[in-house]
Amino acid sequence: MLEKLNIQYSDFRSQIMTVEELLYHINRTGINRILSRYRHASNEQRSRLIESIFLSIPQMPFFIDDTREGWIVIEGIERIDAIYSFCSNKLPLTSTYFKTGMYEGKTFSSLSLFEKTKLLNTKVEVYAINHGLSGNERFGIYMCLKSRIDSATASWCRSRIYPEEYALVESLAKRISPRIKTDVIENRICHLLLGIDYQRYLCSDDKHHIDNAINSILEKPDFRERMERHSNDIETTISRNIHYPFIFSKDQFIADSVSYHLRQRYDKLPTPLEIVDRYRQIKGQDRDKKIEFNAESFCRAIDIILKSYI
């Protein structure tokens, strides 16, 4: 049902570059496209990174996706931000540790020619994904390299791998919840899109990561038509359930999908908490036990709950 995911050593390449070459490729891609709004490091942290280069401390490799549209930096965004900001005279060094008297308050333009040359000629290692991998395979690589696996990370990955398709999800999330950060809502929309077509996964004996199934939906040629067809019902469902806090977000994904389908049949609907409680009663599960979560078990849970109501 889902594509066979396959990653080989030949799907990657490594290259030694100077900082000057790194900056050249960043400028060619467009710094705003690379960095976007995802900046978390403080000026103090970024300054320490620059100081470490002057001290010849070995640098961690950068990991990029070398797409036809330009670079997507998977690992090392904040370090690239620090280097770019300093070399653009937008980051005066602050809170330096080893050479406070020498570097504190310095900008790139205030460095000596020797110091500028040392920085720009510093060699760094860059690992790149070669062309030819599917979006689903690239998503798996991205998530393996990220330090956190959460809704914000999944949103970041999908917005870069499926920019046109995921823009529709982001737009709907902002419509549902315009005043708060939307990555959690985006994640609920993605799971609900899978839950709408839950019957496709009921007869499968395989197990696939649920993100694999969601990405396969984003890759469908008719994805835009699907969003247009279901967006109003998705908005109504999530807006109704948005104020119900859950210990496990996985429970909420199931409740959203069940609510969506019950709305097509009944006027009076159970609350998300009642939906999850009913499933645990049917399965004989302890309240504190997590529901098994892969694409197939997710869809079977929806089917079990719906049958109990219908």
XYZ file of C-alpha atoms in Angstrom, residues 12-288:
277
model
C 24.712 10.719 0.518
C 27.949 12.512 -0.211
C 30.404 14.493 1.881
C 32.402 17.562 0.975
C 35.001 19.718 2.717
C 34.271 23.419 2.265
C 35.703 26.643 3.617
C 33.469 29.026 5.537
C 33.722 31.395 2.559
C 32.422 28.683 0.206
C 29.685 27.836 2.681
C 28.564 31.479 2.731
C 28.605 31.576 -1.074
C 26.196 28.625 -1.316
C 23.977 30.096 1.408
C 23.726 33.397 -0.465
C 22.957 31.564 -3.699
C 20.062 29.709 -2.060
C 18.794 32.748 -0.149
C 19.405 33.172 3.556
C 15.751 33.892 4.338
C 14.690 30.611 2.746
C 17.255 28.704 4.804
C 16.742 30.318 8.190
C 13.066 31.261 7.991
C 11.667 31.982 11.459
C 13.408 29.096 13.237
C 16.010 30.889 15.352
C 16.492 29.665 18.903
C 20.127 30.401 19.800
C 20.904 33.518 21.838
C 23.512 36.097 20.789
C 25.741 34.693 23.522
C 25.522 31.169 22.084
C 26.118 32.396 18.546
C 29.111 34.451 19.684
C 30.643 31.406 21.383
C 30.370 29.524 18.085
C 32.332 32.240 16.298
C 34.905 32.269 19.084
C 35.339 28.507 18.749
C 36.273 28.952 15.081
C 38.990 31.454 15.995
C 40.296 28.964 18.562
C 40.486 26.197 15.914
C 38.066 24.003 17.854
C 36.830 21.261 15.461
C 33.369 22.039 14.116
C 30.439 19.655 13.887
C 29.457 18.715 10.308
C 26.557 20.374 8.543
C 23.858 18.204 6.992
C 21.917 19.538 4.020
C 19.368 18.440 1.457
C 20.789 19.590 -1.866
C 17.538 20.113 -3.778
C 17.187 21.531 -7.274
C 15.748 24.687 -5.738
C 18.735 25.133 -3.425
C 19.916 24.020 -0.018
C 17.722 22.965 2.864
C 19.867 22.884 5.993
C 18.691 19.944 8.100
C 21.306 20.070 10.851
C 23.360 23.179 11.635
C 20.848 25.968 10.981
C 21.789 27.894 14.127
C 25.511 27.596 13.393
C 24.983 28.861 9.847
C 22.887 31.688 11.268
C 25.745 32.624 13.615
C 28.386 32.573 10.857
C 26.200 34.471 8.399
C 25.118 37.076 10.967
C 28.686 37.707 12.116
C 30.142 37.962 8.615
C 27.305 40.356 7.683
C 28.201 42.619 10.643
C 24.836 41.889 12.282
C 26.313 40.062 15.299
C 28.804 41.841 17.575
C 30.524 39.187 19.703
C 29.335 39.084 23.289
C 30.030 36.842 26.293
C 33.167 35.384 24.722
C 34.877 32.977 27.115
C 38.514 32.322 26.190
C 39.569 35.576 24.506
C 37.286 38.159 26.079
C 39.850 40.954 25.880
C 40.578 40.195 22.219
C 37.132 39.523 20.758
C 34.450 41.014 23.017
C 32.337 43.512 21.071
C 34.123 42.797 17.789
C 32.275 42.701 14.458
C 33.579 41.140 11.256
C 34.557 44.498 9.767
C 36.589 45.390 12.881
C 38.762 42.268 12.617
C 42.290 42.369 11.264
C 42.924 41.000 7.779
C 44.625 37.966 9.356
C 41.566 37.227 11.558
C 39.144 37.628 8.648
C 41.215 35.280 6.523
C 41.444 32.712 9.326
C 37.651 32.698 9.716
C 36.825 32.537 6.000
C 39.419 29.817 5.316
C 38.248 27.590 8.177
C 37.271 24.203 6.748
C 33.974 22.558 7.623
C 32.476 19.246 6.583
C 29.156 19.177 4.758
C 27.059 16.032 4.255
C 24.420 16.220 1.546
C 21.477 14.106 0.416
C 21.765 13.323 -3.278
C 18.897 13.786 -5.720
C 16.464 10.958 -6.361
C 14.997 10.175 -2.948
C 11.240 10.500 -2.432
C 9.727 13.033 -0.084
C 8.819 10.250 2.328
C 12.418 9.018 2.447
C 13.760 12.543 2.891
C 11.312 13.148 5.741
C 12.651 10.095 7.564
C 16.228 11.338 7.196
C 15.297 14.812 8.415
C 13.591 13.430 11.519
C 16.522 11.105 12.289
C 18.885 14.070 12.362
C 16.745 16.385 14.472
C 17.347 16.616 18.213
C 13.612 16.687 18.948
C 10.724 14.710 17.507
C 7.605 16.817 18.043
C 4.912 18.653 16.095
C 7.145 21.684 15.466
C 9.876 19.484 13.971
C 7.432 17.547 11.780
C 5.917 20.836 10.613
C 9.365 22.225 9.752
C 10.260 19.118 7.751
C 6.988 18.913 5.825
C 6.955 22.629 5.018
C 10.293 22.185 3.235
C 9.741 18.822 1.579
C 6.148 19.538 0.475
C 6.068 23.366 0.378
C 2.987 23.822 -1.838
C 0.909 21.069 -0.242
C 1.841 21.892 3.324
C 1.060 25.583 2.778
C -2.606 24.504 2.531
C -2.339 22.741 5.902
C -0.683 25.804 7.465
C -3.360 28.103 6.067
C -6.154 25.944 7.488
C -4.411 25.755 10.878
C -4.189 29.554 11.042
C -7.881 29.741 10.183
C -8.714 27.348 13.018
C -6.451 28.950 15.605
C -5.221 32.390 14.467
C -3.853 33.543 17.819
C -1.523 30.722 18.832
C 1.411 28.840 17.355
C -0.101 26.484 14.830
C 2.285 23.510 14.552
C 0.157 21.458 16.979
C -2.980 22.222 14.952
C -1.134 21.398 11.726
C -0.209 18.019 13.192
C -3.839 17.349 14.116
C -4.951 18.247 10.585
C -2.400 15.808 9.133
C -3.590 12.966 11.369
C -7.213 13.783 10.592
C -6.494 13.593 6.858
C -5.264 10.052 7.475
C -8.279 9.287 9.674
C -10.702 10.375 6.954
C -9.407 7.529 4.746
C -8.958 5.062 7.614
C -10.677 2.178 5.759
C -7.759 1.912 3.309
C -5.544 0.568 6.104
C -7.876 -1.906 7.807
C -6.853 -4.998 5.823
C -3.117 -4.444 5.926
C -0.974 -6.915 7.835
C 2.033 -4.601 7.665
C 3.048 -1.899 10.094
C 4.065 1.545 8.917
C 5.036 4.595 10.888
C 2.069 6.937 10.952
C 4.159 9.775 9.508
C 4.871 7.544 6.516
C 1.134 7.273 5.826
C 0.550 11.013 6.337
C 3.355 11.919 3.937
C 1.912 9.551 1.345
C -1.312 11.571 1.487
C 0.631 14.808 0.971
C 2.245 13.235 -2.097
C -1.052 12.320 -3.784
C -1.741 14.203 -7.036
C -5.249 15.130 -5.837
C -4.129 16.506 -2.461
C -5.338 20.034 -3.223
C -8.780 18.716 -4.184
C -8.896 16.671 -0.962
C -8.158 19.753 1.105
C -10.828 21.764 -0.673
C -13.348 18.963 -0.172
C -12.677 18.330 3.515
C -11.336 21.622 4.922
C -14.643 22.943 6.288
C -15.433 19.687 8.103
C -11.859 19.468 9.402
C -12.107 23.020 10.724
C -15.430 22.294 12.455
C -14.134 19.067 14.016
C -10.871 20.448 15.401
C -12.470 23.717 16.533
C -15.018 21.715 18.530
C -12.330 19.525 20.119
C -9.669 22.163 20.621
C -10.481 22.891 24.254
C -10.203 19.307 25.494
C -6.748 18.706 27.021
C -5.363 15.169 26.872
C -2.412 13.513 28.540
C -1.524 11.822 25.267
C -1.859 13.690 21.972
C -2.300 10.290 20.271
C -5.654 9.934 22.014
C -6.665 13.290 20.630
C -5.799 12.321 17.059
C -8.098 9.296 17.336
C -10.872 11.381 18.922
C -10.636 13.957 16.129
C -11.059 11.298 13.434
C -13.956 9.563 15.189
C -15.684 12.925 15.756
C -15.243 13.762 12.086
C -17.023 10.590 10.951
C -19.752 10.744 13.611
C -20.593 14.286 12.515
C -21.636 12.859 9.160
C -24.300 10.740 10.928
C -25.417 12.366 14.177
C -26.260 15.805 15.507
C -25.313 15.071 19.116
C -21.714 13.971 19.474
C -19.718 12.459 22.343
C -16.861 14.502 23.746
C -13.289 13.503 22.850
C -12.805 12.197 26.380
C -15.887 9.984 26.063
C -14.584 8.634 22.745
C -11.214 7.666 24.211
C -12.829 6.153 27.332
C -15.097 4.044 25.154
C -12.133 2.706 23.190
C -10.271 1.773 26.365
C -13.335 -0.010 27.689
C -13.706 -1.984 24.464
C -10.055 -2.987 24.431
C -9.892 -3.574 28.171
C -6.975 -1.197 28.522
C -5.835 0.583 31.626
C -6.449 4.339 31.469
C -2.741 5.102 31.867
